[in-house]
mmCIF file of C-alpha atoms in Angstrom:
data_model
loop_
_atom_site.group_PDB
_atom_site.id
_atom_site.type_symbol
_atom_site.label_atom_id
_atom_site.label_comp_id
_atom_site.label_asym_id
_atom_site.label_seq_id
_atom_site.Cartn_x
_atom_site.Cartn_y
_atom_site.Cartn_z
ATOM 1 C CA MET H 1 77.982 88.068 106.252
ATOM 2 C CA ALA H 2 75.223 90.425 107.340
ATOM 3 C CA LYS H 3 75.888 89.718 111.029
ATOM 4 C CA ALA H 4 79.640 90.208 110.624
ATOM 5 C CA SER H 5 78.981 93.469 108.804
ATOM 6 C CA GLN H 6 76.622 94.667 111.536
ATOM 7 C CA ARG H 7 79.128 93.763 114.247
ATOM 8 C CA PHE H 8 81.868 95.668 112.449
ATOM 9 C CA ALA H 9 79.550 98.687 112.117
ATOM 10 C CA ALA H 10 78.756 98.456 115.832
ATOM 11 C CA MET H 11 82.479 98.474 116.614
ATOM 12 C CA LEU H 12 82.940 101.555 114.422
ATOM 13 C CA ARG H 13 80.248 103.344 116.426
ATOM 14 C CA THR H 14 82.468 103.032 119.516
ATOM 15 C CA ILE H 15 85.298 105.064 117.967
ATOM 16 C CA PRO H 16 85.182 108.452 119.685
ATOM 17 C CA ALA H 17 84.765 111.531 117.529
ATOM 18 C CA PRO H 18 88.043 113.464 117.312
ATOM 19 C CA TYR H 19 88.519 116.830 118.956
ATOM 20 C CA GLU H 20 89.330 119.748 116.684
ATOM 21 C CA GLY H 21 90.325 122.997 118.346
ATOM 22 C CA GLY H 22 88.919 121.868 121.699
ATOM 23 C CA LEU H 23 85.434 121.225 120.282
ATOM 24 C CA GLN H 24 84.092 117.734 119.840
ATOM 25 C CA ASN H 25 82.893 116.859 116.375
ATOM 26 C CA ASP H 26 79.200 115.871 116.275
ATOM 27 C CA LEU H 27 79.790 113.536 113.344
ATOM 28 C CA GLY H 28 81.224 110.123 114.211
ATOM 29 C CA VAL H 29 83.117 107.617 112.071
ATOM 30 C CA LEU H 30 80.061 105.444 111.482
ATOM 31 C CA SER H 31 77.852 108.471 110.750
ATOM 32 C CA LEU H 32 80.295 109.600 108.057
ATOM 33 C CA LEU H 33 80.441 106.105 106.565
ATOM 34 C CA GLU H 34 76.636 105.900 106.624
ATOM 35 C CA LYS H 35 76.447 109.134 104.621
ATOM 36 C CA ILE H 36 78.934 107.784 102.073
ATOM 37 C CA GLY H 37 77.310 104.339 101.979
ATOM 38 C CA GLU H 38 73.811 105.812 101.561
ATOM 39 C CA TYR H 39 75.038 107.913 98.626
ATOM 40 C CA PHE H 40 76.595 104.912 96.864
ATOM 41 C CA HIS H 41 73.546 102.757 97.597
ATOM 42 C CA ARG H 42 71.263 105.396 96.094
ATOM 43 C CA ILE H 43 73.440 105.722 92.965
ATOM 44 C CA CYS H 44 74.099 101.984 92.483
ATOM 45 C CA VAL H 45 70.800 100.441 93.576
ATOM 46 C CA THR H 46 67.821 102.788 93.761
ATOM 47 C CA ALA H 47 68.549 105.479 91.120
ATOM 48 C CA ASP H 48 68.080 105.064 87.388
ATOM 49 C CA PHE H 49 70.467 102.578 85.815
ATOM 50 C CA VAL H 50 73.998 103.782 85.106
ATOM 51 C CA ALA H 51 76.384 101.376 83.374
ATOM 52 C CA GLU H 52 79.311 102.297 85.600
ATOM 53 C CA PRO H 53 78.157 104.034 88.785
ATOM 54 C CA PRO H 54 80.632 105.534 91.242
ATOM 55 C CA SER H 55 81.511 103.413 94.248
ATOM 56 C CA THR H 56 84.808 104.980 95.287
ATOM 57 C CA PHE H 57 85.649 108.484 96.446
ATOM 58 C CA ILE H 58 88.551 110.881 96.197
ATOM 59 C CA VAL H 59 89.333 113.137 99.131
ATOM 60 C CA ASP H 60 89.347 116.613 97.607
ATOM 61 C CA GLU H 61 90.413 120.021 98.912
ATOM 62 C CA LYS H 62 86.828 120.998 99.840
ATOM 63 C CA VAL H 63 86.724 118.370 102.616
ATOM 64 C CA LYS H 64 86.874 119.891 106.100
ATOM 65 C CA SER H 65 89.623 119.006 108.553
ATOM 66 C CA GLU H 66 87.104 117.374 110.948
ATOM 67 C CA VAL H 67 86.090 114.967 108.178
ATOM 68 C CA LEU H 68 89.748 114.214 107.429
ATOM 69 C CA LEU H 69 90.252 113.204 111.079
ATOM 70 C CA LEU H 70 87.260 110.859 110.871
ATOM 71 C CA LEU H 71 88.561 109.376 107.621
ATOM 72 C CA GLU H 72 91.938 108.725 109.228
ATOM 73 C CA GLN H 73 90.201 106.822 112.016
ATOM 74 C CA ALA H 74 88.094 104.912 109.481
ATOM 75 C CA LEU H 75 91.229 103.985 107.530
ATOM 76 C CA ASN H 76 93.033 102.835 110.697
ATOM 77 C CA ALA H 77 90.011 100.710 111.673
ATOM 78 C CA GLY H 78 89.825 99.113 108.221
ATOM 79 C CA ALA H 79 86.452 100.667 107.381
ATOM 80 C CA ILE H 80 87.803 102.333 104.246
ATOM 81 C CA VAL H 81 90.488 100.986 101.938
ATOM 82 C CA LEU H 82 93.048 102.930 99.917
ATOM 83 C CA ILE H 83 92.947 102.360 96.166
ATOM 84 C CA PRO H 84 96.586 102.787 95.148
ATOM 85 C CA ASP H 85 97.396 104.982 92.161
ATOM 86 C CA GLU H 86 100.453 103.345 90.665
ATOM 87 C CA LYS H 87 101.080 106.103 88.113
ATOM 88 C CA ARG H 88 101.324 109.012 90.561
ATOM 89 C CA ARG H 89 102.762 107.440 93.698
ATOM 90 C CA LYS H 90 105.273 104.774 92.632
ATOM 91 C CA ASN H 91 107.899 105.780 95.189
ATOM 92 C CA GLN H 92 105.584 106.612 98.090
ATOM 93 C CA LEU H 93 105.664 103.883 100.735
ATOM 94 C CA LEU H 94 103.774 105.703 103.507
ATOM 95 C CA LEU H 95 100.523 107.603 103.259
ATOM 96 C CA THR H 96 101.238 111.039 104.723
ATOM 97 C CA SER H 97 97.926 112.663 103.797
ATOM 98 C CA LEU H 98 94.537 111.437 102.614
ATOM 99 C CA MET H 99 94.121 114.431 100.331
ATOM 100 C CA GLY H 100 93.961 113.497 96.665
ATOM 101 C CA HIS H 101 93.765 109.763 97.342
ATOM 102 C CA ARG H 102 91.037 107.367 96.255
ATOM 103 C CA PHE H 103 89.204 105.114 98.734
ATOM 104 C CA ARG H 104 86.384 102.589 98.875
ATOM 105 C CA ILE H 105 84.233 101.414 101.737
ATOM 106 C CA SER H 106 85.425 98.073 103.119
ATOM 107 C CA TYR H 107 83.704 95.096 101.549
ATOM 108 C CA LEU H 108 82.879 93.951 105.091
ATOM 109 C CA LEU H 109 80.503 96.939 105.364
ATOM 110 C CA ALA H 110 78.867 96.327 101.958
ATOM 111 C CA PRO H 111 75.972 94.261 103.390
ATOM 112 C CA THR H 112 75.223 96.931 106.015
ATOM 113 C CA PHE H 113 74.904 99.644 103.374
ATOM 114 C CA GLY H 114 73.463 97.449 100.617
ATOM 115 C CA LEU H 115 76.405 98.016 98.289
ATOM 116 C CA PRO H 116 77.560 95.836 95.414
ATOM 117 C CA ILE H 117 81.041 94.427 95.849
ATOM 118 C CA ARG H 118 82.795 96.070 92.947
ATOM 119 C CA LEU H 119 85.335 98.766 92.305
ATOM 120 C CA GLY H 120 83.500 101.519 90.432
ATOM 121 C CA ILE H 121 84.548 104.899 89.182
ATOM 122 C CA PRO H 122 85.453 107.638 91.694
ATOM 123 C CA THR H 123 83.554 110.732 92.745
ATOM 124 C CA SER H 124 84.667 113.531 95.046
ATOM 125 C CA LEU H 125 83.962 113.192 98.753
ATOM 126 C CA SER H 126 82.739 116.799 98.932
ATOM 127 C CA ARG H 127 80.071 115.930 96.350
ATOM 128 C CA ILE H 128 78.929 112.990 98.458
ATOM 129 C CA LEU H 129 78.789 115.061 101.629
ATOM 130 C CA ALA H 130 76.848 117.841 99.870
ATOM 131 C CA SER H 131 74.210 115.439 98.528
ATOM 132 C CA PRO H 132 70.826 115.324 100.253
ATOM 133 C CA VAL H 133 70.235 112.431 102.618
ATOM 134 C CA SER H 134 67.488 110.053 101.621
ATOM 135 C CA ASN H 135 64.795 109.142 104.117
ATOM 136 C CA VAL H 136 64.941 105.516 102.981
ATOM 137 C CA ASP H 137 65.810 103.157 105.821
ATOM 138 C CA SER H 138 68.165 100.524 104.390
ATOM 139 C CA ALA H 139 66.711 97.921 106.749
ATOM 140 C CA THR H 140 63.393 98.133 104.851
ATOM 141 C CA LEU H 141 64.892 97.387 101.456
ATOM 142 C CA PRO H 142 63.845 94.053 99.910
ATOM 143 C CA PHE H 143 67.222 92.287 100.146
ATOM 144 C CA TYR H 144 67.293 92.750 103.948
ATOM 145 C CA GLU H 145 64.164 90.669 104.526
#
């Protein structure tokens, strides 16, 4: 599973960053997913125990358009998965915008980021992106040995 996860992550690294207004975005699809995965890993694994930690995110209005383009590519590649909201979107067959929708990282990437395979509560994507990045290298964590 770890090798399949690493191969999928390597494939995601090959997705070119989208162009916004003629300028190339410095953040790639895998870099964005690493930021999200590192946040969930920190909350679920290394931080103090929380009975129901977040492991899904909602795309909120504070998310920049460049990030939305990367998320669209991640969704098309199968790196993130839509969590349908049956109450609000019963008649919607096609996803026209990511805004306001809930997503999780693909279970195939869970070993790469050291994430538990469970559907936790949501948090806003802007909160994840605003959080400080840890200097912990996931490859040095005990379950990777």
